[in-house]
Amino acid sequence: MTTTASAEPTRRDFLYIATGAVGAAAVAAAAWPLISQMNPDASTIAAGAPIEVDLSPIAAGQVIKVFWRGKPIFISHRTAKDIEAARSVDIRTLPDPQADQDRVVKGHDQWLVVIGICTHLGCIPLAHQGDYGGWFCPCHGSQYDTSARIRRGPAPANLPLPPYKFVADTKIQIG
Amino acid sequence: MSGHSTYQPQSAFMKWLEARLPIWSLVHSSFIAYPTPRNLNYWWTFGGILTVMLAIQIVTGIVLAMHYTPHVDYAFNSVETIMRDVNYGWLLRYVHAAGASMFFLAAYIHMFRGLYYGSYKAPREVLWILGVIILLLMIATGFMGYVLPWGQMSFWAATVITNLFSAIPVVGDSVVSWLWGGYSVGNPTLNRFYSLHYLLPFVILGVVVLHIWALHVVGQNNPTGIDPKSDRETVPFTPYATIKDGFMMVCFFILFAWFVFYLPNYLGHADNYIPANPAVTPTHIVPEWYYLPFYAILRAIPSKLLGVVMLGAAIVILAFVPWLDTSRVRSATYRPLYRQFFWIFVVVCIGLGWLGSKPAEGNYVLYARVLTAWYFIHFLIILPLLGLLERPKPLPASITESVLGKGGAPVASGAAAPERRG
């Protein structure tokens, strides 16, 4: 290597950088499909269409589990006592503060619809267990209340709400 | 690979080959003439055992793959077919499953050996880091292999471990969906895990070659931690190390065979003989025993993101041990304080493993927090401080002196002379 560094950029410098830039772009373009193919495919996305659930057979105090996009959805028909328990707590004391009223559809306060996946590491919490009358996750001990809000344990957040709406008084559409 | 080869080809064919591809002289200098310190003890036999374990896992894995179906509807039954219908399928699967446990057992012994005798210190840092990379690959491979039978533990292990990535701020959920290839653990997840479980052992094999290469450049450490000073302090790999490794391998395989033939499911979980059910999480979910210490660390931290970070840090911190340990003395034999802290650390690791198998409630969580704190204190505070505070015992002048005492050298030279073979 006998070339000496010149103070002024030369046309050769430009060629080096331009070639390198085109090469990097080519690598990125080649990597894109290899990475993208791992995302959910078209059939998986299509299978994630909205579902309708009839609520009329669910008795007060009962929790049912339905599947939407491979995820369990808990539909809880809450008793007046459950609702009272969820609303009497001071929300400022909660790890993930949220009022119970914000987690249900107004006028359908007895229906709680949440994604039944523990926000810690994805296990399915068990209904009617734990110290708060809600859910208990058997994996790492997270406890949720009757509004499915995290009360104790390693989970960082409340059980999330799926997108849903009431299409009739006793029928919801999830998705 | 250290120094030039002393191999002299005898036959015309070997001379012809040597001039074109000197592969046999590479084998000769690496595994026959290679000088090993004469004072190696049995803790030095686990490298050879690990190499053989990797070979066993690859061979049994390739044949299991001939009978396994990577589909959520068929995977569980195809494993049962292997157990019941395939000729010797039960044997091959039990060897593969128990083999994973034996592989990790040998790896952990190998690592503790390195920590005790300071095998990570200069000039062996790269050798040690390659070992940490192999451990990471082993963890990934073992986890994905455990998912393949598609039992309850398989499914929920996949769910819990992939959800670790949801702790990443902002992009966590997208990353997890990308890992799954769906909105939850499903068929695409199983397929890609199968593909990677087949691939990674060969990546491990590649890194093992680098690991052995690095070893043969810097030479083996030994129980004194002192470099061999002359040829008289080393013996040729064959027959000395080959026989010693071979003997220990037989002992290790007795333990292995005991698990395979008498306790094949002892190290697994009964719940994994229940087909995967996305609607029900098993009441007591634990990973395989070899992940339990890391699992205990994950559960000990009350914050999700921090728990995941600490889980990763517990493994990655090993790569920094060559620089965290400030002592210039390698072997714990001559480090009275480090030796005690080493054994405390071993007990802490086993304690974390035990706590990882217990439910995350009551005092178990408290103990796990104490031991997790100690795990990191050991590396981040004790190792750097000991090098400054500890007064090591006087080192022997040579390996020979450590074995035979002063003036013992001449007697030893005859015994250490290599046998001449054909």
XYZ file of C-alpha atoms in Angstrom:
597
model
C 0.000 0.000 0.000
C 1.980 2.947 -1.255
C -0.894 5.381 -1.647
C -0.694 8.458 0.518
C -3.717 10.112 2.064
C -4.504 13.276 0.183
C -6.231 16.174 1.869
C -8.833 16.503 -0.879
C -11.400 13.741 -1.423
C -10.733 12.107 -4.745
C -13.039 10.492 -7.266
C -11.718 7.151 -5.963
C -12.959 8.019 -2.450
C -16.359 8.793 -3.924
C -16.383 5.451 -5.746
C -15.478 3.571 -2.546
C -18.269 5.201 -0.578
C -20.819 4.894 -3.372
C -19.991 1.200 -3.872
C -20.189 0.565 -0.150
C -23.538 2.358 0.107
C -25.030 0.390 -2.788
C -23.696 -2.833 -1.256
C -25.258 -2.010 2.120
C -28.573 -1.206 0.446
C -28.439 -4.531 -1.409
C -27.819 -6.432 1.835
C -30.723 -4.629 3.514
C -32.993 -5.345 0.535
C -32.025 -9.026 0.609
C -32.556 -9.250 4.380
C -36.012 -7.652 4.261
C -37.974 -10.639 2.848
C -35.985 -13.035 5.042
C -37.092 -11.127 8.144
C -40.583 -10.247 6.943
C -41.513 -13.876 6.197
C -41.593 -14.542 9.928
C -44.499 -12.136 10.495
C -48.088 -13.514 10.594
C -49.010 -14.715 7.111
C -52.125 -13.756 5.119
C -54.176 -16.769 6.231
C -53.368 -16.129 9.885
C -54.421 -12.499 9.518
C -57.603 -13.528 7.670
C -58.454 -15.997 10.431
C -58.306 -13.113 12.901
C -61.655 -11.670 11.709
C -64.208 -10.446 14.302
C -66.395 -13.002 16.128
C -69.792 -12.632 17.765
C -70.556 -14.003 21.214
C -74.035 -14.510 22.661
C -73.992 -13.472 26.322
C -77.461 -14.704 27.332
C -76.409 -18.176 28.585
C -73.775 -16.734 30.958
C -75.115 -16.726 34.540
C -74.253 -13.986 37.015
C -70.931 -14.814 38.661
C -69.865 -16.982 35.748
C -66.736 -16.425 33.668
C -66.480 -17.928 30.186
C -63.512 -18.204 27.895
C -63.744 -17.752 24.122
C -60.916 -17.700 21.603
C -60.198 -14.861 19.230
C -56.961 -14.795 17.221
C -55.723 -17.740 19.271
C -56.033 -15.658 22.407
C -58.394 -16.544 25.243
C -60.963 -13.810 25.932
C -62.540 -13.824 29.398
C -66.167 -12.709 29.534
C -67.181 -12.200 33.132
C -70.789 -11.704 34.152
C -70.127 -9.795 37.338
C -72.388 -9.713 40.380
C -73.258 -6.458 42.107
C -70.786 -7.434 44.805
C -68.003 -7.842 42.236
C -68.716 -4.419 40.759
C -68.868 -2.857 44.213
C -65.508 -4.435 45.103
C -63.926 -3.121 41.915
C -65.267 0.412 42.404
C -64.649 0.847 46.115
C -60.877 0.682 45.785
C -58.846 3.893 45.632
C -57.391 3.749 42.133
C -54.346 5.779 43.163
C -53.183 2.735 45.139
C -53.194 0.478 42.068
C -50.019 -0.523 40.189
C -51.732 0.331 36.878
C -54.341 2.942 37.884
C -57.566 2.696 35.923
C -61.167 3.145 37.041
C -63.505 0.183 36.666
C -65.905 2.445 34.718
C -63.224 2.845 32.029
C -62.940 -0.910 31.594
C -66.587 -1.672 30.803
C -69.158 -0.349 28.362
C -71.448 2.162 30.049
C -74.838 0.638 30.712
C -73.365 -2.879 30.549
C -71.402 -2.602 33.773
C -71.947 -6.237 34.693
C -69.997 -7.413 31.613
C -66.231 -7.401 31.810
C -64.474 -8.490 28.599
C -60.681 -8.844 28.774
C -57.889 -10.673 26.999
C -57.101 -13.559 29.343
C -53.349 -13.458 29.003
C -51.300 -12.523 32.015
C -49.396 -9.342 31.207
C -46.332 -10.796 32.863
C -45.328 -13.687 30.618
C -48.463 -14.810 28.850
C -49.961 -17.550 31.036
C -53.738 -17.922 31.428
C -54.882 -16.695 34.846
C -57.433 -18.790 36.735
C -60.828 -17.238 37.490
C -62.315 -16.918 41.001
C -58.927 -17.315 42.645
C -56.503 -15.110 44.514
C -57.043 -12.579 47.283
C -59.055 -10.104 45.209
C -61.872 -12.314 43.952
C -60.668 -11.979 40.360
C -57.922 -13.970 38.668
C -54.729 -15.633 39.836
C -51.882 -16.519 37.488
C -50.402 -19.901 38.392
C -47.094 -19.226 36.685
C -45.622 -16.396 38.705
C -48.339 -15.495 41.184
C -49.851 -12.315 39.713
C -53.270 -11.474 41.158
C -56.029 -9.552 39.399
C -59.234 -8.098 40.890
C -62.830 -8.294 39.695
C -62.031 -5.612 37.126
C -59.025 -7.717 35.956
C -56.683 -5.025 37.190
C -53.274 -6.110 38.480
C -53.175 -5.896 42.264
C -50.143 -7.907 43.288
C -47.320 -9.871 41.689
C -44.832 -9.367 38.859
C -47.298 -8.470 36.062
C -46.828 -4.827 35.071
C -50.302 -4.018 33.711
C -54.018 -4.773 33.916
C -55.468 -7.443 31.633
C -56.011 -5.542 28.375
C -59.430 -5.014 26.773
C -59.957 -6.458 23.296
C -61.715 -4.252 20.741
C -65.426 -5.118 21.129
C -68.886 -3.601 20.929
C -72.413 -4.550 21.881
C -74.377 -5.403 18.742
C -77.452 -6.268 20.846
C -78.216 -6.155 24.537
C -76.876 -9.677 25.047
C -74.537 -10.026 22.104
C -71.040 -8.640 21.543
C -68.748 -8.556 18.581
C -65.055 -9.002 19.364
C -62.567 -7.621 16.871
C -2.269 -26.372 16.482
C 0.424 -24.862 18.726
C 3.789 -24.886 17.054
C 4.631 -26.861 13.964
C 3.683 -30.475 13.668
C 6.155 -33.237 14.424
C 4.197 -35.631 12.264
C 6.225 -37.472 9.625
C 4.136 -39.331 7.069
C 5.397 -42.884 6.510
C 3.426 -44.418 3.662
C 3.566 -43.143 0.115
C -0.141 -42.302 0.209
C 0.158 -40.263 3.413
C 3.139 -38.390 1.963
C 1.091 -37.665 -1.141
C -1.872 -36.464 0.952
C 0.295 -34.450 3.339
C 1.696 -32.429 0.431
C -1.827 -31.614 -0.729
C -3.955 -31.377 2.438
C -2.035 -31.702 5.720
C -5.132 -32.838 7.604
C -3.570 -35.794 9.363
C -0.699 -33.680 10.681
C -3.336 -31.266 12.015
C -5.085 -34.139 13.798
C -1.710 -35.464 14.982
C -0.579 -32.140 16.436
C -4.014 -31.407 17.960
C -5.008 -34.741 19.452
C -1.938 -36.985 19.604
C 1.279 -35.035 20.114
C -0.514 -32.042 21.684
C 1.262 -31.333 24.998
C -1.050 -31.347 28.038
C 0.116 -30.313 31.502
C 1.084 -33.438 33.457
C -0.938 -32.455 36.539
C -4.423 -32.241 34.987
C -7.075 -33.725 37.289
C -10.405 -35.314 36.415
C -12.192 -31.953 36.273
C -10.319 -31.466 32.994
C -12.085 -34.393 31.335
C -15.418 -32.634 30.825
C -14.374 -30.859 27.625
C -14.000 -34.231 25.935
C -17.243 -35.455 27.498
C -19.054 -32.375 26.157
C -17.747 -32.974 22.652
C -19.059 -36.538 22.744
C -22.394 -35.358 24.205
C -22.777 -32.907 21.323
C -22.112 -35.735 18.861
C -24.700 -37.955 20.605
C -27.313 -35.181 20.537
C -26.701 -34.536 16.836
C -26.846 -38.220 15.861
C -29.962 -39.047 17.918
C -31.554 -35.760 16.843
C -31.071 -36.476 13.146
C -32.754 -39.870 13.441
C -35.582 -38.513 15.609
C -36.193 -35.888 12.920
C -36.835 -38.741 10.461
C -39.922 -39.730 12.490
C -41.141 -36.420 13.872
C -43.902 -34.263 12.320
C -43.636 -30.535 13.040
C -47.331 -29.674 13.011
C -49.558 -28.728 15.945
C -52.049 -31.489 15.058
C -49.467 -34.263 14.641
C -46.386 -33.376 16.684
C -47.576 -34.880 19.968
C -48.751 -38.085 18.325
C -45.611 -38.417 16.223
C -43.560 -38.346 19.418
C -45.802 -41.063 20.860
C -45.317 -43.022 17.638
C -41.578 -42.768 18.144
C -42.038 -44.095 21.677
C -44.331 -46.993 20.783
C -43.903 -47.986 17.139
C -40.493 -46.942 15.814
C -37.804 -49.579 16.308
C -35.748 -48.485 19.332
C -37.573 -45.142 19.147
C -37.995 -45.148 22.936
C -34.243 -45.549 23.336
C -33.351 -42.834 20.858
C -35.798 -40.364 22.373
C -34.783 -41.076 25.955
C -31.098 -40.767 25.031
C -31.841 -37.436 23.348
C -33.979 -36.117 26.237
C -31.733 -37.321 29.068
C -28.757 -36.392 26.897
C -29.821 -32.744 27.012
C -29.715 -32.871 30.813
C -26.363 -34.646 30.816
C -25.040 -32.093 28.327
C -25.965 -29.224 30.639
C -24.653 -31.079 33.702
C -21.273 -31.534 32.019
C -21.293 -27.923 30.786
C -21.964 -26.562 34.270
C -19.197 -28.719 35.791
C -16.885 -27.544 32.997
C -17.763 -23.894 33.748
C -17.334 -24.223 37.518
C -13.967 -25.877 36.826
C -12.994 -22.825 34.789
C -14.173 -20.476 37.539
C -12.302 -22.388 40.259
C -8.977 -22.653 38.463
C -9.122 -19.230 36.802
C -9.174 -20.706 33.312
C -10.704 -17.474 31.976
C -7.690 -15.311 32.797
C -5.195 -14.016 30.276
C -4.415 -15.334 27.745
C -7.631 -17.440 27.746
C -10.280 -14.661 27.607
C -11.398 -15.414 24.048
C -11.502 -19.136 24.827
C -13.779 -18.377 27.795
C -16.043 -15.995 25.839
C -16.478 -18.618 23.107
C -17.618 -20.924 25.908
C -20.213 -18.368 27.049
C -21.453 -18.129 23.440
C -21.756 -21.931 23.347
C -23.777 -21.783 26.592
C -26.163 -19.206 25.091
C -26.606 -21.370 21.984
C -27.179 -24.442 24.162
C -29.870 -22.620 26.135
C -31.651 -21.558 22.931
C -31.337 -25.024 21.387
C -32.506 -26.861 24.505
C -35.502 -24.564 24.885
C -36.647 -25.002 21.276
C -36.165 -28.755 21.488
C -38.353 -28.885 24.571
C -41.165 -27.197 22.601
C -41.209 -29.818 19.828
C -43.196 -32.622 21.597
C -46.045 -30.079 21.860
C -47.194 -31.131 25.293
C -48.560 -28.750 27.887
C -45.101 -27.834 29.229
C -43.823 -27.414 25.665
C -46.605 -25.015 24.764
C -46.401 -22.964 27.936
C -42.625 -22.855 27.944
C -42.838 -21.438 24.421
C -45.452 -18.912 25.549
C -43.595 -17.757 28.653
C -40.172 -17.531 27.025
C -41.318 -15.755 23.857
C -43.269 -13.340 26.055
C -39.973 -12.338 27.670
C -39.484 -10.244 24.537
C -42.740 -8.360 25.129
C -40.880 -6.586 27.949
C -38.948 -4.609 25.307
C -40.344 -1.060 25.385
C -42.394 0.193 22.390
C -41.674 -2.616 19.892
C -42.100 -5.558 22.320
C -45.508 -6.714 21.061
C -44.462 -6.510 17.397
C -41.324 -8.502 18.150
C -43.323 -11.225 19.905
C -45.837 -11.424 17.046
C -42.898 -11.700 14.639
C -41.389 -14.528 16.707
C -44.726 -16.369 16.777
C -45.702 -15.777 13.169
C -49.213 -15.194 14.479
C -51.214 -13.680 17.315
C -50.262 -16.468 19.699
C -47.962 -19.486 19.864
C -49.160 -21.753 17.059
C -48.206 -23.826 14.063
C -45.827 -21.255 12.512
C -44.036 -21.041 15.864
C -43.622 -24.817 16.062
C -42.319 -24.978 12.493
C -39.672 -22.330 12.932
C -38.562 -23.781 16.266
C -38.092 -27.132 14.555
C -36.033 -25.522 11.799
C -33.837 -23.666 14.304
C -33.532 -26.637 16.636
C -32.043 -28.547 13.724
C -29.758 -25.674 12.746
C -28.327 -24.506 16.068
C -26.443 -27.691 17.053
C -24.341 -27.267 13.925
C -23.709 -23.643 14.884
C -22.637 -24.960 18.294
C -20.356 -27.428 16.524
C -18.757 -24.535 14.627
C -18.174 -22.529 17.803
C -16.819 -25.673 19.512
C -14.211 -25.890 16.743
C -13.255 -22.258 17.451
C -13.232 -23.045 21.201
C -10.830 -25.967 20.686
C -8.737 -23.918 18.269
C -8.410 -21.118 20.833
C -7.556 -23.728 23.470
C -4.784 -25.171 21.372
C -3.325 -21.733 20.675
C -3.026 -20.707 24.329
C -2.628 -24.186 25.823
C -4.552 -25.760 28.657
C -4.685 -24.278 32.127
C -3.931 -26.704 34.969
C -4.727 -27.050 38.691
C -1.787 -24.859 39.717
C -2.595 -22.155 37.193
C 1.146 -21.929 36.418
C 2.250 -22.249 32.814
C 4.344 -25.348 32.017
C 7.971 -24.250 32.020
C 9.502 -27.080 30.030
C 8.593 -30.154 27.985
C 9.117 -32.218 31.116
C 5.996 -30.658 32.610
C 3.772 -31.796 29.802
C 2.737 -35.179 28.467
C 1.419 -35.931 24.992
C -2.359 -35.878 24.612
C -2.340 -39.469 23.403
C -2.217 -41.719 25.324
C -2.306 -39.742 28.590
C -5.273 -37.389 28.141
C -7.114 -39.740 25.791
C -7.140 -42.525 28.361
C -8.004 -40.220 31.249
C -10.832 -38.612 29.247
C -11.970 -42.046 28.142
C -12.107 -43.401 31.685
C -14.122 -40.437 32.962
C -16.406 -40.674 29.934
C -17.239 -44.258 30.867
C -18.054 -43.169 34.433
C -20.186 -40.309 33.111
C -21.995 -42.655 30.724
C -22.887 -44.949 33.618
C -24.786 -42.029 35.153
C -26.254 -41.193 31.740
C -27.357 -44.800 31.206
C -28.887 -44.912 34.675
C -31.178 -42.020 33.712
C -31.917 -43.401 30.242
C -32.805 -46.918 31.399
C -34.104 -46.456 34.940
C -35.309 -42.852 35.298
C -35.995 -41.677 31.740
C -38.724 -39.237 32.760
C -37.319 -38.175 36.107
C -35.771 -35.007 34.674
C -38.877 -34.117 32.672
C -42.401 -33.176 33.692
C -45.482 -35.383 33.708
C -47.536 -32.469 32.347
C -45.673 -32.725 29.057
C -47.478 -36.006 28.367
C -50.699 -33.979 28.126
C -51.207 -32.558 24.605
C -50.801 -28.779 24.370
C -53.944 -26.887 25.343
C -53.896 -23.110 24.747
C -56.878 -22.673 27.093
C -55.329 -24.073 30.258
C -52.024 -23.220 31.887
C -50.595 -26.031 34.032
C -50.960 -25.139 37.702
C -47.266 -25.394 38.428
C -45.176 -24.321 35.492
C -41.390 -24.730 35.703
C -38.661 -25.054 33.088
C -36.199 -27.925 32.828
C -33.823 -28.177 35.788
C -30.911 -26.652 33.921
C -32.738 -23.339 33.496
C -34.048 -23.151 37.065
C -31.394 -20.790 38.505
C -32.076 -18.269 35.734
C -35.819 -18.757 36.134
C -35.492 -18.005 39.870
C -33.666 -14.766 39.011
C -36.427 -13.811 36.565
C -39.142 -14.361 39.171
C -37.222 -12.714 42.003
C -37.402 -9.278 40.371
C -40.799 -7.620 40.880
C -40.537 -5.617 37.637
C -41.134 -7.386 34.334
C -38.604 -5.492 32.219
C -35.942 -5.566 34.929
C -36.549 -9.259 35.553
C -35.907 -10.058 31.896
C -32.844 -7.795 31.843
C -31.417 -9.495 34.939
C -32.106 -12.947 33.478
C -30.024 -12.016 30.449
C -27.406 -10.235 32.558
C -26.942 -13.356 34.706
C -25.574 -15.167 31.641
C -23.884 -12.298 29.817
C -21.988 -11.247 32.952
C -19.967 -14.447 32.585
C -18.346 -13.024 29.465
C -16.909 -10.180 31.569
C -15.455 -12.373 34.303
C -11.911 -12.205 32.821
C -11.923 -8.473 33.585
C -14.078 -8.495 36.728
C -11.609 -10.804 38.453
C -8.654 -8.522 39.214
C -6.451 -11.161 40.847
C -3.372 -12.191 38.899
C -3.297 -15.615 40.523
C -5.275 -18.094 38.432
C -5.919 -21.116 40.606
C -8.175 -20.962 43.677
C -5.736 -23.426 45.265
C -3.529 -20.437 46.079
C -6.393 -18.007 46.803
C -7.694 -18.772 50.313
C -10.496 -16.186 50.261
C -11.609 -16.717 46.674
C -11.822 -20.440 47.316
C -14.401 -19.839 50.058
C -16.370 -17.369 47.971
C -16.278 -19.821 45.057
C -17.989 -22.497 47.128
C -20.514 -19.980 48.465
C -21.240 -19.114 44.837
C -21.756 -22.784 43.968
C -24.229 -23.105 46.858
C -25.989 -19.903 45.725
C -26.399 -21.286 42.193
C -27.790 -24.590 43.474
C -30.023 -22.662 45.910
C -31.367 -20.538 43.050
C -32.053 -23.728 41.120
C -33.991 -25.161 44.048
C -35.975 -21.926 44.474
C -36.730 -21.865 40.741
C -38.536 -25.172 41.172
C -40.696 -23.819 44.014
C -43.864 -21.733 43.613
C -43.269 -17.972 43.557
C -44.862 -17.165 46.892
C -44.068 -16.414 50.519
C -40.513 -16.842 51.736
C -39.368 -18.482 48.504
C -39.544 -15.086 46.793
C -37.571 -13.503 49.626
C -34.848 -16.158 49.501
C -34.699 -15.892 45.702
C -34.133 -12.141 46.010
C -31.310 -12.597 48.506
C -29.591 -15.223 46.360
C -30.118 -13.208 43.155
C -28.484 -10.228 44.837
C -25.583 -12.445 45.935
C -25.187 -13.865 42.422
C -24.502 -10.392 41.062
C -22.558 -9.219 44.136
C -20.208 -12.152 43.602
C -19.318 -10.993 40.111
C -19.574 -7.215 40.460
C -18.171 -6.613 43.947
C -16.429 -9.683 45.362
C -14.381 -10.645 42.302
C -12.949 -7.132 41.706
C -12.307 -6.495 45.428
C -10.723 -9.865 46.207
C -7.954 -9.247 43.720
C -7.036 -6.120 45.650
C -7.573 -7.327 49.224
C -6.617 -10.991 49.153
C -3.095 -12.166 50.000
C -2.528 -15.269 47.853
C -0.464 -18.192 49.121
C 3.060 -18.439 47.645
C 2.972 -20.072 44.217
C 5.195 -23.091 43.566
C 8.060 -22.433 41.188
C 6.779 -24.984 38.699
C 4.159 -27.647 38.073
C 6.721 -30.305 38.943
C 7.419 -28.690 42.315
C 3.715 -28.508 43.115
C 3.368 -32.245 42.543
C 6.632 -33.632 43.913
C 7.887 -30.913 46.230
C 11.267 -29.239 45.897
C 13.996 -31.398 44.380
C 11.600 -33.966 42.986
C 12.167 -33.083 39.383
C 14.791 -35.606 38.244
C 12.772 -38.656 39.357
C 9.789 -37.397 37.451
C 11.451 -37.038 34.093
C 11.462 -40.769 33.353
C 7.830 -41.241 34.287
C 6.740 -38.318 32.169
C 8.585 -39.356 29.030
C 6.150 -40.057 26.231
C 5.821 -43.575 24.965
C 7.163 -44.066 21.494
C 4.624 -45.702 19.333
C 5.137 -46.817 15.743
